[in-house]
XYZ file of N, CA and C in Angstrom:
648
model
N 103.408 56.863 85.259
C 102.877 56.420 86.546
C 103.407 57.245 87.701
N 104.241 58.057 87.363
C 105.028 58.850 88.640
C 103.943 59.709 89.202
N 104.099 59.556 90.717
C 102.955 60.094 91.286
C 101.673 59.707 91.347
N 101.305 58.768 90.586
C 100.014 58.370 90.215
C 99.068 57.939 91.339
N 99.576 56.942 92.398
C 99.178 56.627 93.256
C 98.360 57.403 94.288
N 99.894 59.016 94.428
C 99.624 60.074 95.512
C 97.751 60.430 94.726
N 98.109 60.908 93.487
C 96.555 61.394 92.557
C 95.331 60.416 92.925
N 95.772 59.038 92.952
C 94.556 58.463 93.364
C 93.826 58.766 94.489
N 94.842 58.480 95.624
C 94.297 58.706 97.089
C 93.706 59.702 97.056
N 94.412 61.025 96.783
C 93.512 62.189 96.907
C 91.988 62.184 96.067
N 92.053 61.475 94.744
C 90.941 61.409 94.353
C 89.951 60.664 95.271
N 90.168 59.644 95.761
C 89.678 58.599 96.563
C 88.871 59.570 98.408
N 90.057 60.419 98.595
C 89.355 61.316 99.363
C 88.609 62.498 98.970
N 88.539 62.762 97.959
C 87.902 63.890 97.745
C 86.302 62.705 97.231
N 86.421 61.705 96.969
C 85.181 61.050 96.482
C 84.501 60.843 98.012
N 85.052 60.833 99.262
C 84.576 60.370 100.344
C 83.846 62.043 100.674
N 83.937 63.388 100.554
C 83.635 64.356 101.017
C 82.006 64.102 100.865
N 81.442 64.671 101.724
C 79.836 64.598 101.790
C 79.178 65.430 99.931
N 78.231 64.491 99.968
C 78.065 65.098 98.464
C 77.140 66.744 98.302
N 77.094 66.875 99.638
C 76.686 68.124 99.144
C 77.559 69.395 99.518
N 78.918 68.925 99.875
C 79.892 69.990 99.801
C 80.316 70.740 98.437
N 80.146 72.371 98.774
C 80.315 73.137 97.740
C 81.608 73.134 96.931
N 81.120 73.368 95.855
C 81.722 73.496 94.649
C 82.472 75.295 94.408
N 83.757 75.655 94.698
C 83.698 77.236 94.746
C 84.422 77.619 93.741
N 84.341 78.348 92.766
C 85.020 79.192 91.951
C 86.376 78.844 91.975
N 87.876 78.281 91.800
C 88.983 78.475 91.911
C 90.202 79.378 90.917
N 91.371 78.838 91.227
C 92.370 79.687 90.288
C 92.563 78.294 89.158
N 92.868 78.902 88.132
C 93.491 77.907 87.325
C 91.782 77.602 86.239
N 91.182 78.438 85.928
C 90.100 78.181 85.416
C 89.458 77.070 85.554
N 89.595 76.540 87.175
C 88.859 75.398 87.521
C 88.173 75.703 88.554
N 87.183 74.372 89.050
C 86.557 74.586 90.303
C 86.979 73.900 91.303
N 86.672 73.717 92.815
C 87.326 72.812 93.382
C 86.521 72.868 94.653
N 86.625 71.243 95.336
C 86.028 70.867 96.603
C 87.042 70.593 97.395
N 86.843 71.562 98.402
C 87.679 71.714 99.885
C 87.110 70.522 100.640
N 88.104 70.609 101.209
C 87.748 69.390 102.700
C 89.247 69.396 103.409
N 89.429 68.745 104.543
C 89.612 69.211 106.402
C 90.869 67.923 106.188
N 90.484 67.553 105.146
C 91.436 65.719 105.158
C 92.636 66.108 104.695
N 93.772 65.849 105.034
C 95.118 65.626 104.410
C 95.948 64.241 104.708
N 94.797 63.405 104.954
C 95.004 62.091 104.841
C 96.143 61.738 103.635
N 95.313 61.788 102.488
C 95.617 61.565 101.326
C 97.028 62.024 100.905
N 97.402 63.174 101.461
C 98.851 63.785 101.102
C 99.963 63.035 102.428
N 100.094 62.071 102.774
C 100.549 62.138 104.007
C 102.494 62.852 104.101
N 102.598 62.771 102.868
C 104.013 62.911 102.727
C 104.237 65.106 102.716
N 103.215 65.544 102.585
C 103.328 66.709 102.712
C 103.013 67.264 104.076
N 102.515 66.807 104.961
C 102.703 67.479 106.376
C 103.943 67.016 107.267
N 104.227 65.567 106.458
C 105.562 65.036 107.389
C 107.090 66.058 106.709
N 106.688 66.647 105.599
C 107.746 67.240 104.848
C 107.628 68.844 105.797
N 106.786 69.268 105.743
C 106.313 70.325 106.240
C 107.245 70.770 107.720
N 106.522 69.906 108.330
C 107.015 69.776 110.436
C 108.192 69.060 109.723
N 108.947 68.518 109.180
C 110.485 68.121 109.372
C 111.373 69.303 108.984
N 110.693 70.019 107.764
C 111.652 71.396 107.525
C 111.360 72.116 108.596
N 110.154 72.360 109.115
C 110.492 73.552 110.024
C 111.195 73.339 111.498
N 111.564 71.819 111.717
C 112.022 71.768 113.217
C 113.970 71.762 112.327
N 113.671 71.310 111.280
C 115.027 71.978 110.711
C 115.594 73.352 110.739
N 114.846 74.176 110.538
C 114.757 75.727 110.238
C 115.030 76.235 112.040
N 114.215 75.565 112.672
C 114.646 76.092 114.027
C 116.010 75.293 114.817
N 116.574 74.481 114.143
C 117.605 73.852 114.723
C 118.742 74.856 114.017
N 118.631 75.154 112.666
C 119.618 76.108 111.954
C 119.774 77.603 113.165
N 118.134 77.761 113.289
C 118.505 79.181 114.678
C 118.670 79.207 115.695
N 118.630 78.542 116.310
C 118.785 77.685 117.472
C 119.314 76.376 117.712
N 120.764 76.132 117.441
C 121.591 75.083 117.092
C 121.721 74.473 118.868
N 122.269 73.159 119.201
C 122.384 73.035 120.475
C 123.776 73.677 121.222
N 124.496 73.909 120.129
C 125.670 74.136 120.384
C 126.236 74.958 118.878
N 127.388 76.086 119.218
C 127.893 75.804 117.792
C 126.968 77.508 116.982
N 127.330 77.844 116.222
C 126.677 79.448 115.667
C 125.709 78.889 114.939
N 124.333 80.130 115.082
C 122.872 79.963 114.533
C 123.297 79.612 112.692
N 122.555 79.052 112.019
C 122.569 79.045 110.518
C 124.224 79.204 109.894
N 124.728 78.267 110.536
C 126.001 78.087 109.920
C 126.125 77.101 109.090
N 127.414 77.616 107.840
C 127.499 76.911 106.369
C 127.059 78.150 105.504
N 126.985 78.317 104.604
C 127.163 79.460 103.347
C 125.684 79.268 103.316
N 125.320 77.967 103.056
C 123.214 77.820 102.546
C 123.083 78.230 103.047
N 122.906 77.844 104.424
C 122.090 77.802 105.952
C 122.039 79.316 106.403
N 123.240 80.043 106.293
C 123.837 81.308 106.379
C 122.478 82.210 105.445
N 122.854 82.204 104.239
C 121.869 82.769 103.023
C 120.575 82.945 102.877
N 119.641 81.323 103.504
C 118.744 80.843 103.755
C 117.998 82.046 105.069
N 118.662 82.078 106.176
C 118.335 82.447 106.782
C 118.076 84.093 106.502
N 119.380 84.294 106.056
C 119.422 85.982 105.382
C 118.215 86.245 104.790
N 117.884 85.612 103.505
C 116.950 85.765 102.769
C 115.471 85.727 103.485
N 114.837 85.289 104.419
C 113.807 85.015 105.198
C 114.173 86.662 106.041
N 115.008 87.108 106.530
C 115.180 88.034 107.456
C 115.098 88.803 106.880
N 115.209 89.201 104.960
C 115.287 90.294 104.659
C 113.784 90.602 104.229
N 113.126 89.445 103.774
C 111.356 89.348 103.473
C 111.027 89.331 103.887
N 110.852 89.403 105.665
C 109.989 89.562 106.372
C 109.370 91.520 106.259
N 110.395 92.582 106.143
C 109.799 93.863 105.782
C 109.152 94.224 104.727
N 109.135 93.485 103.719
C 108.921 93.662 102.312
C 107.134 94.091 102.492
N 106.838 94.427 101.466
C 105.375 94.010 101.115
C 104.965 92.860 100.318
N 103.892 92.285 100.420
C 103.602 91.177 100.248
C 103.600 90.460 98.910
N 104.244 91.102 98.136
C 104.283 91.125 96.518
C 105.497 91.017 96.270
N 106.116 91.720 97.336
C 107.712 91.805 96.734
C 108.312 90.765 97.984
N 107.539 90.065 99.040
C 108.353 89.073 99.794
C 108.014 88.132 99.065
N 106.833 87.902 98.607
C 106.917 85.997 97.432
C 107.923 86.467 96.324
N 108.324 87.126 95.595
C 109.459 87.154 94.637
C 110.416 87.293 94.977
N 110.949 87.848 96.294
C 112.145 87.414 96.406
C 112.600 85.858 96.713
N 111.191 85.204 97.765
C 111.560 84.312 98.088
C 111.637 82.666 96.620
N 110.735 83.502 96.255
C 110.686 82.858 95.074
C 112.017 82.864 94.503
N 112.624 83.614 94.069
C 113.724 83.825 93.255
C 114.881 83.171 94.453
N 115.176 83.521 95.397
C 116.279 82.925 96.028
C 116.201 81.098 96.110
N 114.729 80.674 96.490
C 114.997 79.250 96.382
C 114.935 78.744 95.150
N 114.727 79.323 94.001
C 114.730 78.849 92.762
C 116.352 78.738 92.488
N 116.958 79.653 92.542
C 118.655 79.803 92.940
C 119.299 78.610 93.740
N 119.084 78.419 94.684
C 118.879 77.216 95.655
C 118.831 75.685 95.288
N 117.551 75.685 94.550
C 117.493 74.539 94.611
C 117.476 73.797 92.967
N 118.026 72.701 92.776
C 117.833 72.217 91.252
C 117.260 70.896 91.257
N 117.580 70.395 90.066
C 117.251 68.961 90.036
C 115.700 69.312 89.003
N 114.794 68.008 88.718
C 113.820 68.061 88.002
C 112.389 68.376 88.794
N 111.476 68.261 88.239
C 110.340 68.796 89.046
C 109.106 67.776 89.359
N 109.388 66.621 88.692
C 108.477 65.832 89.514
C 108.305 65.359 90.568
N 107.273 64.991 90.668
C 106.482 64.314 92.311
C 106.638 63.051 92.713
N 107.523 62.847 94.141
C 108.137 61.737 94.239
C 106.630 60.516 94.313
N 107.443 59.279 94.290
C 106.182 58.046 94.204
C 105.527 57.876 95.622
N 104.646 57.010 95.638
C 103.720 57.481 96.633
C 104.181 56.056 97.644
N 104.440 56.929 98.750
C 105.394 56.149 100.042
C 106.630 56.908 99.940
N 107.549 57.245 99.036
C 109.136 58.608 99.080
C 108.198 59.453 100.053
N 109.479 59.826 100.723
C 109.370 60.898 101.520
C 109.131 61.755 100.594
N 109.124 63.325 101.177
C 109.374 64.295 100.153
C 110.442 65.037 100.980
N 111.164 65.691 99.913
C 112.418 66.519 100.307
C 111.817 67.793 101.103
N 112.640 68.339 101.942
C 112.480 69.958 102.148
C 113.664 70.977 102.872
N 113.462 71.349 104.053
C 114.295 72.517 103.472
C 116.213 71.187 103.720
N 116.523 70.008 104.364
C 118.024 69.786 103.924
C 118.347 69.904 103.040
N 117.422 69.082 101.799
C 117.758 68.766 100.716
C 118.011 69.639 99.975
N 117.361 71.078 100.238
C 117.420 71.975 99.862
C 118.865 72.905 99.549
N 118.956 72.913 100.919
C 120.602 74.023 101.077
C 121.326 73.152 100.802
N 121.065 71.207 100.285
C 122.227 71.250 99.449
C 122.118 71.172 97.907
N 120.883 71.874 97.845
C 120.569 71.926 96.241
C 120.025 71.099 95.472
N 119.795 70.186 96.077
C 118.532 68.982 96.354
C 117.147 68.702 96.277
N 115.925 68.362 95.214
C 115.002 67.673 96.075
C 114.140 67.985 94.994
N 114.618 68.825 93.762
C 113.837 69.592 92.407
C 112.682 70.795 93.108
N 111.793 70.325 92.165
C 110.233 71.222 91.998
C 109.800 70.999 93.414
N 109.731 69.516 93.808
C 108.839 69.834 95.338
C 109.482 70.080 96.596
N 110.960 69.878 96.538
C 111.864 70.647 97.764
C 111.776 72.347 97.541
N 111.574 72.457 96.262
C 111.208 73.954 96.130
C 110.128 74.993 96.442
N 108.815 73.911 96.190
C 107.724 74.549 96.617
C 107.221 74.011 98.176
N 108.304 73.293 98.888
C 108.018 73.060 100.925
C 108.401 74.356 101.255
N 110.079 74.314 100.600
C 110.785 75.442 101.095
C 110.199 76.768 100.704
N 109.754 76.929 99.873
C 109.069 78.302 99.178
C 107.772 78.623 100.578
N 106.985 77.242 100.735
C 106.089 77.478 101.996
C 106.367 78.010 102.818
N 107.286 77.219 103.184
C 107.763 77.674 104.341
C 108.642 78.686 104.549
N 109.347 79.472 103.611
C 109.971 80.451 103.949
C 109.008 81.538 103.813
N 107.866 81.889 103.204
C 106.767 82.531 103.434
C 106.314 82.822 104.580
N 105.968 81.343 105.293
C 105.396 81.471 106.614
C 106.259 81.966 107.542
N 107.336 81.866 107.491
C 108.076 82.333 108.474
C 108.637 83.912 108.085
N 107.920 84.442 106.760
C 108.458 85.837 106.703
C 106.852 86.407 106.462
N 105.967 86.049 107.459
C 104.770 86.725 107.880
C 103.628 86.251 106.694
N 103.437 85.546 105.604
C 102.581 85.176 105.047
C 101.980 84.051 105.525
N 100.089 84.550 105.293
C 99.486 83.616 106.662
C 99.532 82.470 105.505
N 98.945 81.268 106.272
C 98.328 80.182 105.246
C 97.678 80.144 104.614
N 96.483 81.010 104.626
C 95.672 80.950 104.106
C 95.777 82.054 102.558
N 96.938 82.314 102.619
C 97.505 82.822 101.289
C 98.386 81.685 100.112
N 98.467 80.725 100.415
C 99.618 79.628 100.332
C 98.886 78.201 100.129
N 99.309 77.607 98.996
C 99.082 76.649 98.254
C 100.137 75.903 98.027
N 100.755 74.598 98.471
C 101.345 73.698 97.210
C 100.602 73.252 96.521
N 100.586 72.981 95.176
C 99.753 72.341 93.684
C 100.282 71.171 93.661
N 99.953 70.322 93.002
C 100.520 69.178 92.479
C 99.427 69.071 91.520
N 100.397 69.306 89.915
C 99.717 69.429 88.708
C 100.235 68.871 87.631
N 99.966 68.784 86.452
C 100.392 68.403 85.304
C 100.434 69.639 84.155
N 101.950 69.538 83.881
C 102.479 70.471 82.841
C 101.931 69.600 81.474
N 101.279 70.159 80.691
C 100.963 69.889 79.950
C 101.816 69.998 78.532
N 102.531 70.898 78.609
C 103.754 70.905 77.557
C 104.747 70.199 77.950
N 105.291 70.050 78.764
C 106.060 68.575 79.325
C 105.705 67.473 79.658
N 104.056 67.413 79.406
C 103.647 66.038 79.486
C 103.962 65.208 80.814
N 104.096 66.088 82.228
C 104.713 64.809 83.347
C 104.046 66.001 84.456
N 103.886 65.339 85.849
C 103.635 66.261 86.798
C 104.487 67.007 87.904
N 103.604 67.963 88.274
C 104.890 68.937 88.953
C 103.935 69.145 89.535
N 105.125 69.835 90.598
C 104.563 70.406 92.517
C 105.033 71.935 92.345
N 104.364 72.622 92.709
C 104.800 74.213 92.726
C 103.904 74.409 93.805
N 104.337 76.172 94.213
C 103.656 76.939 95.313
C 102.782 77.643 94.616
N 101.787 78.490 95.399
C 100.677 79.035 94.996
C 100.607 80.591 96.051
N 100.454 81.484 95.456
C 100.901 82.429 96.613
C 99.426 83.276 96.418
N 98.986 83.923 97.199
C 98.180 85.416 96.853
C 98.507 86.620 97.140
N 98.713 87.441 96.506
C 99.083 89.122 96.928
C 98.254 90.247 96.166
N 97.971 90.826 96.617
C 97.042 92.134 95.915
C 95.674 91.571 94.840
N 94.823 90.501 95.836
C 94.110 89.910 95.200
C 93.883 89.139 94.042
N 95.248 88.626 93.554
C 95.792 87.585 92.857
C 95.973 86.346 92.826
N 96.026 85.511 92.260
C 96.887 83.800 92.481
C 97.872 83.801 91.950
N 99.260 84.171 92.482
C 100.529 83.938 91.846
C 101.116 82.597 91.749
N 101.597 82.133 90.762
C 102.305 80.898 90.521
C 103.669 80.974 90.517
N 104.082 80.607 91.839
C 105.813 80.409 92.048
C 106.728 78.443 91.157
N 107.099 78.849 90.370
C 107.088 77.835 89.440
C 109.066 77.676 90.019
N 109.150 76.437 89.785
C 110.917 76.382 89.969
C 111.743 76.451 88.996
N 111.128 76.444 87.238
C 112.188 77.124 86.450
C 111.853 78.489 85.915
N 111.283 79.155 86.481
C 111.611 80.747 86.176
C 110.959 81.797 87.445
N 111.645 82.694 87.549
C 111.662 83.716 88.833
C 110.484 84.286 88.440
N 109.575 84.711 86.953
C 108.596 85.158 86.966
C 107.239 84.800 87.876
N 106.808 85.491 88.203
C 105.385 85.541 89.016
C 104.015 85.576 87.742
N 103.434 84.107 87.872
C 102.350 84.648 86.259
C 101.454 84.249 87.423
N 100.356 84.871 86.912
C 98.876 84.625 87.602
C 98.656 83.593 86.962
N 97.134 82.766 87.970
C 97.392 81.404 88.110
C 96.045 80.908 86.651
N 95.298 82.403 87.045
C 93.968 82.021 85.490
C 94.756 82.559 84.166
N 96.347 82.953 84.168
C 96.308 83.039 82.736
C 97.667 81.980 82.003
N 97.655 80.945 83.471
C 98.995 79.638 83.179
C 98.292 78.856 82.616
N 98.174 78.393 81.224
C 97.149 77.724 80.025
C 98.305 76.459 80.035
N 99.444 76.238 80.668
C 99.922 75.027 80.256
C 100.012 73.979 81.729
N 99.286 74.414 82.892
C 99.116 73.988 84.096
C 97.819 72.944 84.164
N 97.444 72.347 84.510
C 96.111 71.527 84.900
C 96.392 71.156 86.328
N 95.842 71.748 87.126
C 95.815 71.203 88.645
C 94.774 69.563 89.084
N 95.888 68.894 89.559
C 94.574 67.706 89.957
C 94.476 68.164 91.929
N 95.148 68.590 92.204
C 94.855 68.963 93.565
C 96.069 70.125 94.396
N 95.527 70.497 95.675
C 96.422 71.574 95.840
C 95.921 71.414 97.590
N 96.861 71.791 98.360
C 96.920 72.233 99.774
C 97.850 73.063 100.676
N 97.300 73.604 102.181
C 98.232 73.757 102.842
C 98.504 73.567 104.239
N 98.216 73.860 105.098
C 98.542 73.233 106.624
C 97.155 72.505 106.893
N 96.210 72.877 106.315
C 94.958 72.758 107.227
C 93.804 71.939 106.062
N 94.214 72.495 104.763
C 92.805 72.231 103.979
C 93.239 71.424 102.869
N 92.514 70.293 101.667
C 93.229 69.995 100.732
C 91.838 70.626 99.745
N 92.330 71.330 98.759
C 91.305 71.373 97.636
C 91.091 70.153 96.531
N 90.459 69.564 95.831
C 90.568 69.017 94.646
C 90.184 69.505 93.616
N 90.457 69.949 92.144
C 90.414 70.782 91.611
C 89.830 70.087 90.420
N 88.551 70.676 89.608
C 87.676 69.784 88.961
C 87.629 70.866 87.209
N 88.226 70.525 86.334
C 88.428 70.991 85.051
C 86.644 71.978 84.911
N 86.841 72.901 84.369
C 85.375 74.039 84.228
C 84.746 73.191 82.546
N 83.603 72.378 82.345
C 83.539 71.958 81.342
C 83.322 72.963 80.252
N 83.878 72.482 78.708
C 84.239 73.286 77.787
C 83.207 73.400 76.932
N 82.557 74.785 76.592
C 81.080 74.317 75.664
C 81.647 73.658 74.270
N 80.754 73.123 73.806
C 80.863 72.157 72.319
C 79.895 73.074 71.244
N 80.186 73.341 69.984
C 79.386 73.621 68.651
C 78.205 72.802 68.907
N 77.085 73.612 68.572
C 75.822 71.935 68.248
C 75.986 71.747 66.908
């Protein structure tokens, strides 16, 4: 049942979208219907705007040195050093440093939990979905627009339970930033993923399985 609730709502809004909104090609050998609502997620935009007025209190403290503490320190480093990169090599680093960062398990808290982001984070806190706010957001703030950038909320199918990861694009790709391994796999050849939905500042997709032909 973990998470189950959050899956409904979104199903529940994606059933409200006008029925003749398109159906477009997606990653993950599925299809999926966009819409404007992030009703349904409410715990991911409040996670969102709380890390980042965090992130600017770390650089702009009221008092007292910018990004102080060893995390906070690192955190910041790491964002300052991906901002020159190219766009392939700033999601893997950032990838790899908050994977470093952050532990714990990877499911999706119940529906009403807050969700963790970047505190919980620098103290190593918050699993899979403090990983993929912070992964957002350290993107956005090292020049990757939104419209490159996905959190998922999916079901691992070899672990049988659901998980939150980031979704990145670079060199006309869908990279999958996952929180137990630094590898970057593209997102049509992750066969143990099933997406039930995915968003990011602005849009939520719902993501609809590609039906499988049958023998006659």
């Amino acid at each position: 049942m973990k998470g189950a609730c959050i899956l409904l709502a979104a199903l529940l809004a994606a059933a409200a979208l006008p029925a003749r909104a398109a159906r477009a090609d997606d990653v993950f050998r599925s299809r999926t219907v966009p819409g404007g609502d992030l009703s349904a997620v409410p715990q991911w935009p409040e996670a969102l705007a709380r890390s980042a007025a965090e992130a600017e209190a770390l650089r702009a403290p009221p008092s007292g040195e910018p990004c102080a503490g060893v995390s906070a320190a690192a955190w910041c480093a790491a964002v300052a050093a991906a901002r020159p990169l190219p766009p392939d090599r700033r999601i893997y680093e950032i990838n790899r440093f908050v994977n470093a960062m952050v532990g714990g398990d990877a499911g999706v808290p119940a529906a009403g939990a807050p969700w963790p982001g970047l505190a919980e984070a620098l103290r190593g806190q918050g699993g899979g979905v403090a990983a993929a706010v912070v992964k957002y957001l350290s993107l956005r703030e090292a020049g990757i627009p939104a419209a490159d950038l996905r959190v998922v909320v999916a079901e691992d199918v070899l672990r049988g339970s659901r998980t939150a990861l980031l979704l990145a694009r670079a060199g006309g790709e869908n990279l999958v930033l996952a929180a137990d391994t630094d590898v970057l796999r593209g997102a049509a050849r992750t066969a143990n993923l099933r997406p039930y939905y995915s968003f990011n500042e602005t849009t939520l997709w719902m993501h609809l399985p590609e039906p499988q032909e049958t023998s006659p």
